[in-house]
Amino acid sequence: MNRREALQRVALILGGTVIGANLFLEGCTRSATKDVEGLFEAKTTDLLGDLAEAILPATATPGAKEAGVGSFIPVMVRDCYTEKQQKAFVTGLASLDNKAKEVKGKPFLELSAADRTAVAAALDKEANEFNKKQAEDQKDILEKNKEKQNQLYNYVENDPPHWFTMFKQLTLTGFFNSELGCTKALRFVKIPGKYDGNFPYKKGDKAFA
């Protein structure tokens, strides 16, 4: 199996495109656009953390903000996204307050936790509709250019998904690979034991890190 086939299979498992996955396999070596550097400002990392918290809020376990997702996201966007993906992400994030006002009548940071969750849900719906239309358009292109079907990943790289899709992927990746995510939300085994295909499980048990 070559790299492209592996990425396509992972995308199928996750139900969507793995943004920046090509660079995870090659090593993250992208250069940042000027706009991306603004993501590292304290007020922006706080905003990213607050939006991530609307997706993975603190409950009995820590949430995305406490896990440091707000600081993780700018690094990944800078180092692992193409310029078009970076631009789509930064432009989308800049529109967050407009979406919050549309849904709940106030800028995002002035909203309650419940209202922030409602904004995130509205963005998720918008993203799903956008990505569905984009996938249909990409399918049409491939059907008309069957000899180029092995270039599917190139189409994806040059045609970024909705910015909130990228944000969600980074939120989940950052949280479940953080120390808090691995040790509090998941079960962490410091020294893994042998493989047990019949390990006892009851509903509600945590997955292993």
CSV table of C-alpha atoms in Angstrom, one decimal:
chain,number,residue,atom,x,y,z
A,1,MET,CA,0.0,0.0,0.0
A,2,ASN,CA,1.4,3.4,-0.9
A,3,ARG,CA,1.1,6.6,1.1
A,4,ARG,CA,-1.9,8.0,-0.9
A,5,GLU,CA,-3.9,4.8,-0.4
A,6,ALA,CA,-3.1,4.8,3.3
A,7,LEU,CA,-4.4,8.3,3.7
A,8,GLN,CA,-7.5,7.6,1.7
A,9,ARG,CA,-8.3,4.6,3.9
A,10,VAL,CA,-7.8,6.6,7.1
A,11,ALA,CA,-10.1,9.3,5.7
A,12,LEU,CA,-12.8,6.7,5.1
A,13,ILE,CA,-12.5,5.4,8.7
A,14,LEU,CA,-12.8,9.0,10.1
A,15,GLY,CA,-15.6,9.9,7.7
A,16,GLY,CA,-13.7,12.7,6.1
A,17,THR,CA,-10.5,14.1,4.9
A,18,VAL,CA,-7.5,14.1,7.3
A,19,ILE,CA,-6.2,17.6,6.8
A,20,GLY,CA,-2.5,17.8,6.7
A,21,ALA,CA,-2.1,14.1,7.0
A,22,ASN,CA,0.4,14.0,4.1
A,23,LEU,CA,2.7,16.1,6.2
A,24,PHE,CA,2.3,14.0,9.3
A,25,LEU,CA,3.9,11.2,7.3
A,26,GLU,CA,6.6,13.4,5.7
A,27,GLY,CA,7.3,15.6,8.7
A,28,CYS,CA,5.7,19.0,9.1
A,29,THR,CA,7.7,21.4,7.1
A,30,ARG,CA,5.3,24.1,5.8
A,31,SER,CA,6.1,27.8,5.9
A,32,ALA,CA,3.6,30.1,7.5
A,33,THR,CA,1.8,32.9,5.9
A,34,LYS,CA,1.8,36.3,7.7
A,35,ASP,CA,-1.8,35.8,8.8
A,36,VAL,CA,-1.0,32.6,10.6
A,37,GLU,CA,1.4,34.3,12.9
A,38,GLY,CA,-1.5,36.2,14.4
A,39,LEU,CA,-2.8,32.9,15.7
A,40,PHE,CA,0.0,32.9,18.3
A,41,GLU,CA,-1.2,36.1,20.0
A,42,ALA,CA,-2.4,35.4,23.5
A,43,LYS,CA,-6.0,36.7,22.8
A,44,THR,CA,-6.3,34.4,19.8
A,45,THR,CA,-5.0,31.3,21.6
A,46,ASP,CA,-7.5,32.1,24.3
A,47,LEU,CA,-10.3,32.3,21.7
A,48,LEU,CA,-9.2,29.0,20.1
A,49,GLY,CA,-9.2,27.4,23.6
A,50,ASP,CA,-12.7,28.8,24.3
A,51,LEU,CA,-14.1,27.5,21.0
A,52,ALA,CA,-12.4,24.1,21.5
A,53,GLU,CA,-14.0,24.0,25.0
A,54,ALA,CA,-17.4,24.3,23.3
A,55,ILE,CA,-16.6,21.1,21.5
A,56,LEU,CA,-14.9,19.2,24.4
A,57,PRO,CA,-16.1,20.9,27.6
A,58,ALA,CA,-14.8,20.1,31.1
A,59,THR,CA,-17.1,17.6,32.9
A,60,ALA,CA,-15.8,15.0,35.3
A,61,THR,CA,-12.6,15.2,33.2
A,62,PRO,CA,-10.7,18.3,32.0
A,63,GLY,CA,-11.8,20.1,28.9
A,64,ALA,CA,-10.0,21.1,25.7
A,65,LYS,CA,-9.0,24.5,27.0
A,66,GLU,CA,-7.3,23.1,30.1
A,67,ALA,CA,-5.5,20.6,28.0
A,68,GLY,CA,-3.8,23.4,26.1
A,69,VAL,CA,-5.6,22.9,22.7
A,70,GLY,CA,-5.6,26.6,22.1
A,71,SER,CA,-1.8,26.7,22.0
A,72,PHE,CA,-1.6,23.4,20.0
A,73,ILE,CA,-3.7,24.5,17.1
A,74,PRO,CA,-1.6,27.5,15.9
A,75,VAL,CA,1.5,25.3,15.7
A,76,MET,CA,-0.3,22.7,13.6
A,77,VAL,CA,-1.8,25.2,11.3
A,78,ARG,CA,1.6,26.9,10.8
A,79,ASP,CA,3.6,23.7,10.3
A,80,CYS,CA,1.3,21.2,8.7
A,81,TYR,CA,-1.2,23.1,6.6
A,82,THR,CA,-0.8,24.4,3.0
A,83,GLU,CA,-1.1,28.1,2.4
A,84,LYS,CA,-4.6,27.6,1.1
A,85,GLN,CA,-5.6,25.7,4.2
A,86,GLN,CA,-4.0,28.3,6.4
A,87,LYS,CA,-5.8,31.1,4.6
A,88,ALA,CA,-9.2,29.2,4.9
A,89,PHE,CA,-8.6,28.6,8.6
A,90,VAL,CA,-7.6,32.1,9.5
A,91,THR,CA,-10.4,33.7,7.4
A,92,GLY,CA,-12.9,31.3,8.9
A,93,LEU,CA,-11.8,32.1,12.5
A,94,ALA,CA,-12.1,35.8,11.7
A,95,SER,CA,-15.8,35.2,10.9
A,96,LEU,CA,-16.6,33.5,14.2
A,97,ASP,CA,-18.1,36.6,15.8
A,98,ASN,CA,-20.4,37.2,12.8
A,99,LYS,CA,-21.7,33.7,13.1
A,100,ALA,CA,-22.1,34.1,16.9
A,101,LYS,CA,-24.1,37.3,16.3
A,102,GLU,CA,-26.2,35.5,13.7
A,103,VAL,CA,-27.0,32.6,16.0
A,104,LYS,CA,-27.1,34.2,19.4
A,105,GLY,CA,-26.9,38.0,18.9
A,106,LYS,CA,-23.6,38.6,20.6
A,107,PRO,CA,-19.8,38.2,19.9
A,108,PHE,CA,-18.6,34.7,20.8
A,109,LEU,CA,-16.7,35.6,23.9
A,110,GLU,CA,-19.7,37.4,25.4
A,111,LEU,CA,-21.9,34.2,25.2
A,112,SER,CA,-22.6,31.7,27.9
A,113,ALA,CA,-21.2,28.2,27.7
A,114,ALA,CA,-24.5,26.9,26.4
A,115,ASP,CA,-24.8,29.6,23.7
A,116,ARG,CA,-21.2,28.9,22.6
A,117,THR,CA,-22.1,25.3,22.2
A,118,ALA,CA,-25.1,26.3,20.1
A,119,VAL,CA,-22.8,28.4,17.9
A,120,ALA,CA,-20.4,25.4,17.5
A,121,ALA,CA,-23.3,23.2,16.5
A,122,ALA,CA,-24.4,25.8,13.9
A,123,LEU,CA,-20.9,25.9,12.5
A,124,ASP,CA,-20.8,22.1,12.4
A,125,LYS,CA,-24.0,22.0,10.4
A,126,GLU,CA,-22.7,24.7,8.0
A,127,ALA,CA,-19.4,22.8,7.6
A,128,ASN,CA,-21.2,19.5,6.9
A,129,GLU,CA,-23.3,21.1,4.1
A,130,PHE,CA,-20.2,22.9,2.7
A,131,ASN,CA,-18.1,19.7,2.7
A,132,LYS,CA,-20.9,17.7,1.1
A,133,LYS,CA,-21.2,20.1,-1.8
A,134,GLN,CA,-17.4,20.2,-2.1
A,135,ALA,CA,-17.2,16.4,-2.2
A,136,GLU,CA,-19.9,16.3,-5.0
A,137,ASP,CA,-17.9,18.8,-7.0
A,138,GLN,CA,-14.7,16.9,-6.6
A,139,LYS,CA,-16.4,13.7,-7.6
A,140,ASP,CA,-17.7,15.4,-10.8
A,141,ILE,CA,-14.1,16.5,-11.6
A,142,LEU,CA,-12.8,13.0,-11.1
A,143,GLU,CA,-15.5,11.3,-13.2
A,144,LYS,CA,-14.7,13.7,-16.0
A,145,ASN,CA,-10.9,13.1,-15.6
A,146,LYS,CA,-10.8,9.4,-14.8
A,147,GLU,CA,-7.2,9.1,-15.9
A,148,LYS,CA,-6.3,11.5,-13.0
A,149,GLN,CA,-8.1,9.7,-10.2
A,150,ASN,CA,-4.8,8.9,-8.6
A,151,GLN,CA,-4.4,12.6,-8.0
A,152,LEU,CA,-7.4,12.7,-5.5
A,153,TYR,CA,-5.2,14.0,-2.7
A,154,ASN,CA,-3.9,16.8,-4.8
A,155,TYR,CA,-7.5,18.0,-5.4
A,156,VAL,CA,-8.1,17.9,-1.6
A,157,GLU,CA,-5.0,19.8,-0.8
A,158,ASN,CA,-5.9,22.5,-3.3
A,159,ASP,CA,-9.5,22.7,-2.1
A,160,PRO,CA,-9.6,23.1,1.7
A,161,PRO,CA,-12.7,22.0,3.6
A,162,HIS,CA,-14.7,24.3,5.8
A,163,TRP,CA,-12.5,25.9,8.4
A,164,PHE,CA,-14.6,24.5,11.3
A,165,THR,CA,-13.9,20.9,10.0
A,166,MET,CA,-10.2,21.6,10.3
A,167,PHE,CA,-10.7,23.2,13.7
A,168,LYS,CA,-12.6,20.1,15.0
A,169,GLN,CA,-9.9,17.8,13.8
A,170,LEU,CA,-7.2,19.8,15.5
A,171,THR,CA,-9.3,20.0,18.7
A,172,LEU,CA,-9.7,16.2,18.9
A,173,THR,CA,-6.1,15.5,17.9
A,174,GLY,CA,-4.7,18.0,20.4
A,175,PHE,CA,-6.9,16.9,23.3
A,176,PHE,CA,-6.5,13.2,22.9
A,177,ASN,CA,-2.8,13.5,22.5
A,178,SER,CA,-2.3,15.8,25.4
A,179,GLU,CA,-1.2,14.6,28.9
A,180,LEU,CA,-4.7,15.4,30.3
A,181,GLY,CA,-6.5,13.7,27.5
A,182,CYS,CA,-4.4,10.6,27.7
A,183,THR,CA,-4.5,10.3,31.5
A,184,LYS,CA,-7.9,11.7,32.4
A,185,ALA,CA,-10.2,11.1,29.5
A,186,LEU,CA,-8.6,7.9,28.4
A,187,ARG,CA,-7.0,5.0,30.3
A,188,PHE,CA,-3.2,5.4,30.2
A,189,VAL,CA,-0.9,2.4,30.6
A,190,LYS,CA,2.6,3.6,31.3
A,191,ILE,CA,4.1,0.2,30.4
A,192,PRO,CA,1.7,-1.6,28.0
A,193,GLY,CA,1.2,-5.3,28.6
A,194,LYS,CA,0.5,-8.1,26.3
A,195,TYR,CA,-2.2,-7.9,23.7
A,196,ASP,CA,-5.5,-9.3,25.1
A,197,GLY,CA,-8.2,-9.9,22.6
A,198,ASN,CA,-10.7,-10.8,25.3
A,199,PHE,CA,-10.2,-7.9,27.7
A,200,PRO,CA,-13.2,-7.4,30.0
A,201,TYR,CA,-15.3,-4.3,29.1
A,202,LYS,CA,-18.5,-2.8,30.5
A,203,LYS,CA,-20.5,0.0,29.0
A,204,GLY,CA,-19.0,3.4,29.9
A,205,ASP,CA,-15.4,2.2,30.4
A,206,LYS,CA,-12.8,4.6,29.0
A,207,ALA,CA,-10.8,3.7,25.9
A,208,PHE,CA,-7.1,3.2,26.2
A,209,ALA,CA,-4.7,6.0,25.3
